[in-house]
Protein backbone atom coordinates (compact mmCIF):
# COMPACT_ATOMS: atom_id res chain seq x y z
CA UNK A 1 0.00 0.00 0.00
CA UNK A 2 1.37 3.43 -0.94
CA UNK A 3 1.95 5.98 1.80
CA UNK A 4 -0.06 9.19 2.16
CA UNK A 5 1.66 12.57 2.25
CA UNK A 6 0.22 14.70 5.07
CA UNK A 7 2.92 17.36 5.36
CA UNK A 8 3.50 18.53 8.91
CA UNK A 9 1.68 16.68 11.72
CA UNK A 10 0.76 17.68 15.29
CA UNK A 11 -0.78 15.35 17.85
CA UNK A 12 -1.91 15.16 21.46
CA UNK A 13 -1.83 11.89 23.35
CA UNK A 14 -1.92 10.12 26.67
CA UNK A 15 0.64 7.37 27.29
CA UNK A 16 -0.52 3.96 28.50
CA UNK A 17 0.45 4.96 32.06
CA UNK A 18 -1.55 8.22 31.82
CA UNK A 19 1.08 10.86 30.98
CA UNK A 20 0.05 13.79 28.77
CA UNK A 21 1.98 14.27 25.53
CA UNK A 22 2.19 16.62 22.57
CA UNK A 23 3.97 15.60 19.38
CA UNK A 24 5.12 17.23 16.14
CA UNK A 25 6.50 15.70 12.98
CA UNK A 26 8.08 17.49 10.04
CA UNK A 27 7.29 15.67 6.82
CA UNK A 28 8.54 17.48 3.74
CA UNK A 29 9.09 16.98 0.04
CA UNK A 30 10.35 20.48 -0.78
CA UNK A 31 12.71 21.12 2.17
CA UNK A 32 13.98 17.79 3.55
CA UNK A 33 17.34 19.11 4.78
CA UNK A 34 16.21 20.26 8.21
CA UNK A 35 16.84 19.27 11.80
CA UNK A 36 15.59 19.90 15.34
CA UNK A 37 17.74 21.86 17.79
CA UNK A 38 17.15 22.10 21.56
CA UNK A 39 17.67 25.53 23.14
CA UNK A 40 20.27 26.06 25.86
CA UNK A 41 17.54 26.51 28.46
CA UNK A 42 15.86 23.24 27.54
CA UNK A 43 12.39 24.80 27.17
CA UNK A 44 12.31 25.19 23.40
CA UNK A 45 13.12 23.21 20.26
CA UNK A 46 13.61 24.91 16.90
CA UNK A 47 13.45 23.54 13.38
CA UNK A 48 16.41 24.84 11.36
CA UNK A 49 18.19 23.99 8.09
CA UNK A 50 21.03 21.51 8.30
CA UNK A 51 24.56 22.79 7.87
CA UNK A 52 25.13 23.63 4.22
CA UNK A 53 21.48 24.33 3.53
CA UNK A 54 21.10 27.69 5.29
CA UNK A 55 20.24 29.38 1.98
CA UNK A 56 16.95 27.44 1.90
CA UNK A 57 15.53 30.17 4.15
CA UNK A 58 15.80 32.57 1.20
CA UNK A 59 13.51 30.23 -0.75
CA UNK A 60 10.89 30.13 1.99
CA UNK A 61 10.62 32.14 5.22
CA UNK A 62 8.43 29.44 6.74
CA UNK A 63 10.94 26.59 7.11
CA UNK A 64 12.73 27.72 10.30
CA UNK A 65 10.85 28.36 13.55
CA UNK A 66 10.39 27.31 17.16
CA UNK A 67 8.41 24.08 16.98
CA UNK A 68 8.07 23.50 20.74
CA UNK A 69 7.75 25.79 23.74
CA UNK A 70 7.20 24.84 27.37
CA UNK A 71 5.42 27.44 29.51
CA UNK A 72 4.02 26.73 32.98
CA UNK A 73 1.97 23.52 32.84
CA UNK A 74 1.66 23.65 29.04
CA UNK A 75 3.53 22.29 26.05
CA UNK A 76 2.93 24.05 22.72
CA UNK A 77 3.99 22.34 19.49
CA UNK A 78 3.35 23.84 16.07
CA UNK A 79 4.53 24.13 12.47
CA UNK A 80 5.56 27.77 12.37
CA UNK A 81 6.16 31.12 14.04
CA UNK A 82 2.77 30.95 15.79
CA UNK A 83 4.30 28.63 18.42
CA UNK A 84 5.65 31.58 20.39
CA UNK A 85 2.51 33.79 20.55
CA UNK A 86 0.38 30.80 21.59
CA UNK A 87 2.85 30.10 24.42
CA UNK A 88 2.95 33.77 25.42
CA UNK A 89 -0.84 33.98 25.64
CA UNK A 90 -0.92 30.84 27.80
CA UNK A 91 1.71 32.43 30.06
CA UNK A 92 -0.60 35.46 30.40
CA UNK A 93 -3.35 33.20 31.73
CA UNK A 94 -5.52 32.67 28.65
CA UNK A 95 -7.11 29.22 28.33
CA UNK A 96 -5.81 27.02 25.50
CA UNK A 97 -8.84 27.54 23.24
CA UNK A 98 -8.49 31.33 23.36
CA UNK A 99 -4.69 31.34 23.07
CA UNK A 100 -4.85 29.13 19.97
CA UNK A 101 -7.81 30.86 18.32
CA UNK A 102 -6.58 34.42 18.84
CA UNK A 103 -3.13 33.59 17.52
CA UNK A 104 -4.37 31.72 14.46
CA UNK A 105 -6.84 34.48 13.57
CA UNK A 106 -4.13 37.11 13.85
CA UNK A 107 -1.49 35.23 11.82
CA UNK A 108 -3.67 33.38 9.27
CA UNK A 109 -2.43 30.53 7.05
CA UNK A 110 1.02 30.68 5.49
CA UNK A 111 1.19 32.67 2.24
CA UNK A 112 3.38 30.19 0.38
CA UNK A 113 2.69 28.42 -2.92
CA UNK A 114 0.45 25.90 -1.14
CA UNK A 115 -1.46 28.17 1.28
CA UNK A 116 -0.09 25.88 3.98
CA UNK A 117 -2.32 25.78 7.06
CA UNK A 118 -0.94 26.65 10.47
CA UNK A 119 -1.46 23.81 12.93
CA UNK A 120 -0.87 23.63 16.68
CA UNK A 121 -1.12 21.17 19.57
CA UNK A 122 -1.34 22.08 23.26
CA UNK A 123 -1.05 19.58 26.12
CA UNK A 124 -1.22 20.20 29.87
CA UNK A 125 0.49 18.27 32.65
CA UNK A 126 -1.79 16.05 34.72
CA UNK A 127 -4.66 16.42 32.23
CA UNK A 128 -6.06 13.97 29.68
CA UNK A 129 -7.42 16.92 27.65
CA UNK A 130 -5.34 18.14 24.72
CA UNK A 131 -6.06 20.79 22.10
CA UNK A 132 -5.59 20.79 18.34
CA UNK A 133 -6.08 23.87 16.19
CA UNK A 134 -5.66 24.91 12.56
CA UNK A 135 -6.30 27.82 10.26
CA UNK A 136 -6.65 27.10 6.56
CA UNK A 137 -7.62 29.14 3.51
CA UNK A 138 -11.17 27.78 3.90
CA UNK A 139 -11.65 28.10 7.66
CA UNK A 140 -10.41 27.64 11.21
CA UNK A 141 -10.97 24.88 13.77
CA UNK A 142 -9.94 24.58 17.43
CA UNK A 143 -10.98 21.48 19.34
CA UNK A 144 -10.27 19.76 22.62
CA UNK A 145 -9.83 15.99 22.95
CA UNK A 146 -10.28 14.09 26.20
CA UNK A 147 -8.17 11.02 25.62
CA UNK A 148 -7.91 7.73 27.45
CA UNK A 149 -4.52 6.19 28.30
CA UNK A 150 -2.99 4.74 25.16
CA UNK A 151 -4.78 7.11 22.75
CA UNK A 152 -3.51 9.80 20.39
CA UNK A 153 -5.29 12.33 18.13
CA UNK A 154 -3.54 13.99 15.20
CA UNK A 155 -3.96 16.86 12.75
CA UNK A 156 -1.91 17.68 9.65
CA UNK A 157 -1.35 20.47 7.15
CA UNK A 158 -2.75 18.42 4.25
CA UNK A 159 -5.42 15.72 3.90
CA UNK A 160 -6.12 15.29 7.65
CA UNK A 161 -6.44 19.04 8.27
CA UNK A 162 -9.64 19.17 10.33
CA UNK A 163 -9.47 18.06 14.00
CA UNK A 164 -11.90 15.17 14.47
CA UNK A 165 -12.37 12.07 16.59
CA UNK A 166 -11.90 10.07 13.36
CA UNK A 167 -8.17 10.73 13.80
CA UNK A 168 -7.86 9.06 17.22
CA UNK A 169 -5.57 6.02 17.26
CA UNK A 170 -3.54 3.81 19.56
CA UNK A 171 -0.45 5.18 21.32
CA UNK A 172 1.97 2.83 23.07
CA UNK A 173 4.96 5.14 23.74
CA UNK A 174 5.87 6.08 27.32
CA UNK A 175 8.96 8.31 27.19
CA UNK A 176 9.64 11.35 25.04
CA UNK A 177 12.28 9.41 23.09
CA UNK A 178 9.84 6.58 22.42
CA UNK A 179 7.19 9.08 21.34
CA UNK A 180 9.62 10.57 18.78
CA UNK A 181 10.11 7.17 17.23
CA UNK A 182 6.36 6.55 17.34
CA UNK A 183 5.29 9.65 15.41
CA UNK A 184 8.04 9.11 12.83
CA UNK A 185 7.17 5.53 11.93
CA UNK A 186 5.02 3.85 14.60
CA UNK A 187 1.34 2.89 14.61
CA UNK A 188 -0.72 4.54 11.88
CA UNK A 189 1.99 7.20 11.44
CA UNK A 190 3.96 4.57 9.53
CA UNK A 191 1.39 5.06 6.74
CA UNK A 192 2.47 8.68 6.20
CA UNK A 193 5.40 9.50 3.93
CA UNK A 194 8.46 11.76 3.92
CA UNK A 195 9.32 11.98 7.66
CA UNK A 196 12.18 14.38 8.42
CA UNK A 197 12.28 15.03 12.16
CA UNK A 198 10.13 14.72 15.29
CA UNK A 199 9.72 16.91 18.37
CA UNK A 200 7.89 15.65 21.43
CA UNK A 201 6.91 16.75 24.95
CA UNK A 202 5.84 14.14 27.54
CA UNK A 203 4.79 14.98 31.10
CA UNK A 204 7.22 13.62 33.68
CA UNK A 205 6.71 14.28 37.40
CA UNK A 206 4.49 17.34 36.96
CA UNK A 207 6.49 18.97 34.13
CA UNK A 208 7.17 18.27 30.49
CA UNK A 209 10.29 16.60 29.13
CA UNK A 210 11.33 17.52 25.58
CA UNK A 211 13.00 15.29 23.01
CA UNK A 212 13.69 15.33 19.29
CA UNK A 213 14.84 12.84 16.70
CA UNK A 214 16.04 13.43 13.14
CA UNK A 215 15.61 10.84 10.43
CA UNK A 216 18.98 9.69 9.13
CA UNK A 217 19.17 9.88 5.34
PDB file of C-alpha atoms in Angstrom:
ATOM      1  CA  UNK A   1       0.000   0.000   0.000  1.00  0.00           C
ATOM      2  CA  UNK A   2       1.371   3.428  -0.940  1.00  0.00           C
ATOM      3  CA  UNK A   3       1.947   5.975   1.797  1.00  0.00           C
ATOM      4  CA  UNK A   4      -0.059   9.189   2.157  1.00  0.00           C
ATOM      5  CA  UNK A   5       1.659  12.570   2.253  1.00  0.00           C
ATOM      6  CA  UNK A   6       0.216  14.700   5.065  1.00  0.00           C
ATOM      7  CA  UNK A   7       2.918  17.364   5.360  1.00  0.00           C
ATOM      8  CA  UNK A   8       3.495  18.533   8.913  1.00  0.00           C
ATOM      9  CA  UNK A   9       1.681  16.681  11.716  1.00  0.00           C
ATOM     10  CA  UNK A  10       0.757  17.677  15.289  1.00  0.00           C
ATOM     11  CA  UNK A  11      -0.781  15.355  17.852  1.00  0.00           C
ATOM     12  CA  UNK A  12      -1.911  15.162  21.460  1.00  0.00           C
ATOM     13  CA  UNK A  13      -1.834  11.891  23.345  1.00  0.00           C
ATOM     14  CA  UNK A  14      -1.916  10.122  26.670  1.00  0.00           C
ATOM     15  CA  UNK A  15       0.641   7.371  27.295  1.00  0.00           C
ATOM     16  CA  UNK A  16      -0.524   3.958  28.503  1.00  0.00           C
ATOM     17  CA  UNK A  17       0.447   4.963  32.058  1.00  0.00           C
ATOM     18  CA  UNK A  18      -1.554   8.218  31.823  1.00  0.00           C
ATOM     19  CA  UNK A  19       1.078  10.862  30.985  1.00  0.00           C
ATOM     20  CA  UNK A  20       0.052  13.791  28.769  1.00  0.00           C
ATOM     21  CA  UNK A  21       1.977  14.269  25.531  1.00  0.00           C
ATOM     22  CA  UNK A  22       2.194  16.618  22.571  1.00  0.00           C
ATOM     23  CA  UNK A  23       3.970  15.604  19.378  1.00  0.00           C
ATOM     24  CA  UNK A  24       5.122  17.228  16.144  1.00  0.00           C
ATOM     25  CA  UNK A  25       6.501  15.700  12.976  1.00  0.00           C
ATOM     26  CA  UNK A  26       8.078  17.493  10.044  1.00  0.00           C
ATOM     27  CA  UNK A  27       7.291  15.666   6.817  1.00  0.00           C
ATOM     28  CA  UNK A  28       8.539  17.482   3.739  1.00  0.00           C
ATOM     29  CA  UNK A  29       9.092  16.981   0.041  1.00  0.00           C
ATOM     30  CA  UNK A  30      10.349  20.485  -0.779  1.00  0.00           C
ATOM     31  CA  UNK A  31      12.707  21.123   2.169  1.00  0.00           C
ATOM     32  CA  UNK A  32      13.977  17.787   3.549  1.00  0.00           C
ATOM     33  CA  UNK A  33      17.337  19.112   4.779  1.00  0.00           C
ATOM     34  CA  UNK A  34      16.206  20.261   8.209  1.00  0.00           C
ATOM     35  CA  UNK A  35      16.845  19.265  11.796  1.00  0.00           C
ATOM     36  CA  UNK A  36      15.592  19.902  15.335  1.00  0.00           C
ATOM     37  CA  UNK A  37      17.742  21.861  17.791  1.00  0.00           C
ATOM     38  CA  UNK A  38      17.155  22.097  21.557  1.00  0.00           C
ATOM     39  CA  UNK A  39      17.674  25.527  23.145  1.00  0.00           C
ATOM     40  CA  UNK A  40      20.274  26.058  25.856  1.00  0.00           C
ATOM     41  CA  UNK A  41      17.540  26.512  28.459  1.00  0.00           C
ATOM     42  CA  UNK A  42      15.862  23.238  27.542  1.00  0.00           C
ATOM     43  CA  UNK A  43      12.391  24.800  27.167  1.00  0.00           C
ATOM     44  CA  UNK A  44      12.314  25.192  23.402  1.00  0.00           C
ATOM     45  CA  UNK A  45      13.121  23.208  20.262  1.00  0.00           C
ATOM     46  CA  UNK A  46      13.615  24.909  16.899  1.00  0.00           C
ATOM     47  CA  UNK A  47      13.453  23.535  13.379  1.00  0.00           C
ATOM     48  CA  UNK A  48      16.412  24.838  11.364  1.00  0.00           C
ATOM     49  CA  UNK A  49      18.190  23.994   8.085  1.00  0.00           C
ATOM     50  CA  UNK A  50      21.033  21.513   8.301  1.00  0.00           C
ATOM     51  CA  UNK A  51      24.560  22.789   7.869  1.00  0.00           C
ATOM     52  CA  UNK A  52      25.134  23.631   4.220  1.00  0.00           C
ATOM     53  CA  UNK A  53      21.479  24.326   3.528  1.00  0.00           C
ATOM     54  CA  UNK A  54      21.099  27.686   5.289  1.00  0.00           C
ATOM     55  CA  UNK A  55      20.242  29.379   1.980  1.00  0.00           C
ATOM     56  CA  UNK A  56      16.954  27.441   1.901  1.00  0.00           C
ATOM     57  CA  UNK A  57      15.528  30.171   4.146  1.00  0.00           C
ATOM     58  CA  UNK A  58      15.802  32.568   1.203  1.00  0.00           C
ATOM     59  CA  UNK A  59      13.509  30.234  -0.755  1.00  0.00           C
ATOM     60  CA  UNK A  60      10.892  30.133   1.988  1.00  0.00           C
ATOM     61  CA  UNK A  61      10.624  32.144   5.220  1.00  0.00           C
ATOM     62  CA  UNK A  62       8.433  29.435   6.744  1.00  0.00           C
ATOM     63  CA  UNK A  63      10.941  26.589   7.111  1.00  0.00           C
ATOM     64  CA  UNK A  64      12.731  27.718  10.303  1.00  0.00           C
ATOM     65  CA  UNK A  65      10.848  28.356  13.549  1.00  0.00           C
ATOM     66  CA  UNK A  66      10.386  27.312  17.157  1.00  0.00           C
ATOM     67  CA  UNK A  67       8.414  24.078  16.977  1.00  0.00           C
ATOM     68  CA  UNK A  68       8.071  23.498  20.737  1.00  0.00           C
ATOM     69  CA  UNK A  69       7.752  25.791  23.743  1.00  0.00           C
ATOM     70  CA  UNK A  70       7.196  24.844  27.368  1.00  0.00           C
ATOM     71  CA  UNK A  71       5.420  27.437  29.506  1.00  0.00           C
ATOM     72  CA  UNK A  72       4.020  26.734  32.980  1.00  0.00           C
ATOM     73  CA  UNK A  73       1.968  23.516  32.845  1.00  0.00           C
ATOM     74  CA  UNK A  74       1.663  23.649  29.042  1.00  0.00           C
ATOM     75  CA  UNK A  75       3.526  22.287  26.047  1.00  0.00           C
ATOM     76  CA  UNK A  76       2.925  24.046  22.722  1.00  0.00           C
ATOM     77  CA  UNK A  77       3.988  22.336  19.486  1.00  0.00           C
ATOM     78  CA  UNK A  78       3.349  23.839  16.067  1.00  0.00           C
ATOM     79  CA  UNK A  79       4.529  24.126  12.470  1.00  0.00           C
ATOM     80  CA  UNK A  80       5.560  27.773  12.371  1.00  0.00           C
ATOM     81  CA  UNK A  81       6.159  31.118  14.037  1.00  0.00           C
ATOM     82  CA  UNK A  82       2.775  30.946  15.790  1.00  0.00           C
ATOM     83  CA  UNK A  83       4.301  28.631  18.418  1.00  0.00           C
ATOM     84  CA  UNK A  84       5.649  31.585  20.389  1.00  0.00           C
ATOM     85  CA  UNK A  85       2.507  33.787  20.554  1.00  0.00           C
ATOM     86  CA  UNK A  86       0.382  30.798  21.593  1.00  0.00           C
ATOM     87  CA  UNK A  87       2.851  30.099  24.423  1.00  0.00           C
ATOM     88  CA  UNK A  88       2.954  33.770  25.419  1.00  0.00           C
ATOM     89  CA  UNK A  89      -0.837  33.976  25.637  1.00  0.00           C
ATOM     90  CA  UNK A  90      -0.916  30.843  27.798  1.00  0.00           C
ATOM     91  CA  UNK A  91       1.708  32.430  30.061  1.00  0.00           C
ATOM     92  CA  UNK A  92      -0.601  35.462  30.396  1.00  0.00           C
ATOM     93  CA  UNK A  93      -3.354  33.196  31.731  1.00  0.00           C
ATOM     94  CA  UNK A  94      -5.517  32.670  28.647  1.00  0.00           C
ATOM     95  CA  UNK A  95      -7.113  29.223  28.332  1.00  0.00           C
ATOM     96  CA  UNK A  96      -5.815  27.022  25.499  1.00  0.00           C
ATOM     97  CA  UNK A  97      -8.838  27.542  23.242  1.00  0.00           C
ATOM     98  CA  UNK A  98      -8.491  31.325  23.363  1.00  0.00           C
ATOM     99  CA  UNK A  99      -4.692  31.339  23.065  1.00  0.00           C
ATOM    100  CA  UNK A 100      -4.849  29.131  19.974  1.00  0.00           C
ATOM    101  CA  UNK A 101      -7.813  30.861  18.316  1.00  0.00           C
ATOM    102  CA  UNK A 102      -6.585  34.425  18.844  1.00  0.00           C
ATOM    103  CA  UNK A 103      -3.128  33.587  17.515  1.00  0.00           C
ATOM    104  CA  UNK A 104      -4.373  31.718  14.461  1.00  0.00           C
ATOM    105  CA  UNK A 105      -6.837  34.480  13.572  1.00  0.00           C
ATOM    106  CA  UNK A 106      -4.126  37.111  13.849  1.00  0.00           C
ATOM    107  CA  UNK A 107      -1.493  35.230  11.817  1.00  0.00           C
ATOM    108  CA  UNK A 108      -3.667  33.382   9.270  1.00  0.00           C
ATOM    109  CA  UNK A 109      -2.428  30.527   7.051  1.00  0.00           C
ATOM    110  CA  UNK A 110       1.024  30.678   5.490  1.00  0.00           C
ATOM    111  CA  UNK A 111       1.189  32.669   2.245  1.00  0.00           C
ATOM    112  CA  UNK A 112       3.377  30.190   0.382  1.00  0.00           C
ATOM    113  CA  UNK A 113       2.692  28.419  -2.920  1.00  0.00           C
ATOM    114  CA  UNK A 114       0.454  25.900  -1.136  1.00  0.00           C
ATOM    115  CA  UNK A 115      -1.458  28.169   1.278  1.00  0.00           C
ATOM    116  CA  UNK A 116      -0.091  25.875   3.979  1.00  0.00           C
ATOM    117  CA  UNK A 117      -2.321  25.783   7.064  1.00  0.00           C
ATOM    118  CA  UNK A 118      -0.937  26.646  10.466  1.00  0.00           C
ATOM    119  CA  UNK A 119      -1.457  23.807  12.934  1.00  0.00           C
ATOM    120  CA  UNK A 120      -0.873  23.633  16.683  1.00  0.00           C
ATOM    121  CA  UNK A 121      -1.122  21.165  19.570  1.00  0.00           C
ATOM    122  CA  UNK A 122      -1.344  22.076  23.262  1.00  0.00           C
ATOM    123  CA  UNK A 123      -1.052  19.581  26.120  1.00  0.00           C
ATOM    124  CA  UNK A 124      -1.223  20.202  29.875  1.00  0.00           C
ATOM    125  CA  UNK A 125       0.495  18.270  32.649  1.00  0.00           C
ATOM    126  CA  UNK A 126      -1.793  16.052  34.724  1.00  0.00           C
ATOM    127  CA  UNK A 127      -4.659  16.425  32.233  1.00  0.00           C
ATOM    128  CA  UNK A 128      -6.063  13.973  29.685  1.00  0.00           C
ATOM    129  CA  UNK A 129      -7.422  16.920  27.654  1.00  0.00           C
ATOM    130  CA  UNK A 130      -5.339  18.143  24.725  1.00  0.00           C
ATOM    131  CA  UNK A 131      -6.063  20.791  22.104  1.00  0.00           C
ATOM    132  CA  UNK A 132      -5.586  20.792  18.337  1.00  0.00           C
ATOM    133  CA  UNK A 133      -6.079  23.872  16.189  1.00  0.00           C
ATOM    134  CA  UNK A 134      -5.660  24.911  12.564  1.00  0.00           C
ATOM    135  CA  UNK A 135      -6.303  27.821  10.259  1.00  0.00           C
ATOM    136  CA  UNK A 136      -6.654  27.104   6.557  1.00  0.00           C
ATOM    137  CA  UNK A 137      -7.620  29.141   3.507  1.00  0.00           C
ATOM    138  CA  UNK A 138     -11.165  27.778   3.902  1.00  0.00           C
ATOM    139  CA  UNK A 139     -11.651  28.097   7.656  1.00  0.00           C
ATOM    140  CA  UNK A 140     -10.413  27.637  11.205  1.00  0.00           C
ATOM    141  CA  UNK A 141     -10.969  24.880  13.774  1.00  0.00           C
ATOM    142  CA  UNK A 142      -9.942  24.585  17.434  1.00  0.00           C
ATOM    143  CA  UNK A 143     -10.982  21.478  19.337  1.00  0.00           C
ATOM    144  CA  UNK A 144     -10.270  19.761  22.623  1.00  0.00           C
ATOM    145  CA  UNK A 145      -9.830  15.995  22.948  1.00  0.00           C
ATOM    146  CA  UNK A 146     -10.276  14.094  26.196  1.00  0.00           C
ATOM    147  CA  UNK A 147      -8.170  11.022  25.617  1.00  0.00           C
ATOM    148  CA  UNK A 148      -7.910   7.730  27.447  1.00  0.00           C
ATOM    149  CA  UNK A 149      -4.522   6.191  28.305  1.00  0.00           C
ATOM    150  CA  UNK A 150      -2.993   4.736  25.162  1.00  0.00           C
ATOM    151  CA  UNK A 151      -4.782   7.113  22.753  1.00  0.00           C
ATOM    152  CA  UNK A 152      -3.507   9.803  20.388  1.00  0.00           C
ATOM    153  CA  UNK A 153      -5.290  12.329  18.134  1.00  0.00           C
ATOM    154  CA  UNK A 154      -3.545  13.990  15.200  1.00  0.00           C
ATOM    155  CA  UNK A 155      -3.965  16.864  12.748  1.00  0.00           C
ATOM    156  CA  UNK A 156      -1.906  17.675   9.646  1.00  0.00           C
ATOM    157  CA  UNK A 157      -1.355  20.465   7.151  1.00  0.00           C
ATOM    158  CA  UNK A 158      -2.755  18.419   4.252  1.00  0.00           C
ATOM    159  CA  UNK A 159      -5.423  15.719   3.903  1.00  0.00           C
ATOM    160  CA  UNK A 160      -6.121  15.294   7.651  1.00  0.00           C
ATOM    161  CA  UNK A 161      -6.437  19.040   8.267  1.00  0.00           C
ATOM    162  CA  UNK A 162      -9.643  19.168  10.327  1.00  0.00           C
ATOM    163  CA  UNK A 163      -9.471  18.063  14.000  1.00  0.00           C
ATOM    164  CA  UNK A 164     -11.898  15.170  14.474  1.00  0.00           C
ATOM    165  CA  UNK A 165     -12.372  12.065  16.594  1.00  0.00           C
ATOM    166  CA  UNK A 166     -11.902  10.072  13.361  1.00  0.00           C
ATOM    167  CA  UNK A 167      -8.172  10.731  13.800  1.00  0.00           C
ATOM    168  CA  UNK A 168      -7.855   9.065  17.222  1.00  0.00           C
ATOM    169  CA  UNK A 169      -5.571   6.025  17.259  1.00  0.00           C
ATOM    170  CA  UNK A 170      -3.544   3.814  19.560  1.00  0.00           C
ATOM    171  CA  UNK A 171      -0.454   5.175  21.324  1.00  0.00           C
ATOM    172  CA  UNK A 172       1.974   2.828  23.066  1.00  0.00           C
ATOM    173  CA  UNK A 173       4.964   5.139  23.744  1.00  0.00           C
ATOM    174  CA  UNK A 174       5.869   6.078  27.323  1.00  0.00           C
ATOM    175  CA  UNK A 175       8.958   8.310  27.189  1.00  0.00           C
ATOM    176  CA  UNK A 176       9.638  11.352  25.038  1.00  0.00           C
ATOM    177  CA  UNK A 177      12.281   9.413  23.089  1.00  0.00           C
ATOM    178  CA  UNK A 178       9.843   6.581  22.418  1.00  0.00           C
ATOM    179  CA  UNK A 179       7.188   9.084  21.338  1.00  0.00           C
ATOM    180  CA  UNK A 180       9.618  10.568  18.785  1.00  0.00           C
ATOM    181  CA  UNK A 181      10.110   7.169  17.226  1.00  0.00           C
ATOM    182  CA  UNK A 182       6.360   6.553  17.336  1.00  0.00           C
ATOM    183  CA  UNK A 183       5.288   9.653  15.406  1.00  0.00           C
ATOM    184  CA  UNK A 184       8.042   9.107  12.834  1.00  0.00           C
ATOM    185  CA  UNK A 185       7.168   5.526  11.932  1.00  0.00           C
ATOM    186  CA  UNK A 186       5.020   3.853  14.604  1.00  0.00           C
ATOM    187  CA  UNK A 187       1.340   2.891  14.615  1.00  0.00           C
ATOM    188  CA  UNK A 188      -0.722   4.539  11.883  1.00  0.00           C
ATOM    189  CA  UNK A 189       1.988   7.197  11.443  1.00  0.00           C
ATOM    190  CA  UNK A 190       3.964   4.573   9.527  1.00  0.00           C
ATOM    191  CA  UNK A 191       1.394   5.056   6.742  1.00  0.00           C
ATOM    192  CA  UNK A 192       2.470   8.677   6.200  1.00  0.00           C
ATOM    193  CA  UNK A 193       5.397   9.503   3.929  1.00  0.00           C
ATOM    194  CA  UNK A 194       8.464  11.764   3.923  1.00  0.00           C
ATOM    195  CA  UNK A 195       9.320  11.975   7.658  1.00  0.00           C
ATOM    196  CA  UNK A 196      12.177  14.381   8.417  1.00  0.00           C
ATOM    197  CA  UNK A 197      12.279  15.035  12.161  1.00  0.00           C
ATOM    198  CA  UNK A 198      10.134  14.721  15.294  1.00  0.00           C
ATOM    199  CA  UNK A 199       9.717  16.915  18.365  1.00  0.00           C
ATOM    200  CA  UNK A 200       7.890  15.645  21.433  1.00  0.00           C
ATOM    201  CA  UNK A 201       6.907  16.747  24.949  1.00  0.00           C
ATOM    202  CA  UNK A 202       5.843  14.141  27.540  1.00  0.00           C
ATOM    203  CA  UNK A 203       4.791  14.982  31.099  1.00  0.00           C
ATOM    204  CA  UNK A 204       7.221  13.616  33.682  1.00  0.00           C
ATOM    205  CA  UNK A 205       6.706  14.284  37.398  1.00  0.00           C
ATOM    206  CA  UNK A 206       4.491  17.343  36.955  1.00  0.00           C
ATOM    207  CA  UNK A 207       6.492  18.965  34.134  1.00  0.00           C
ATOM    208  CA  UNK A 208       7.171  18.272  30.488  1.00  0.00           C
ATOM    209  CA  UNK A 209      10.291  16.599  29.132  1.00  0.00           C
ATOM    210  CA  UNK A 210      11.328  17.524  25.577  1.00  0.00           C
ATOM    211  CA  UNK A 211      13.002  15.286  23.013  1.00  0.00           C
ATOM    212  CA  UNK A 212      13.692  15.334  19.292  1.00  0.00           C
ATOM    213  CA  UNK A 213      14.844  12.839  16.697  1.00  0.00           C
ATOM    214  CA  UNK A 214      16.039  13.428  13.140  1.00  0.00           C
ATOM    215  CA  UNK A 215      15.608  10.843  10.429  1.00  0.00           C
ATOM    216  CA  UNK A 216      18.985   9.693   9.128  1.00  0.00           C
ATOM    217  CA  UNK A 217      19.173   9.883   5.339  1.00  0.00           C
TER     218      UNK A 217
END
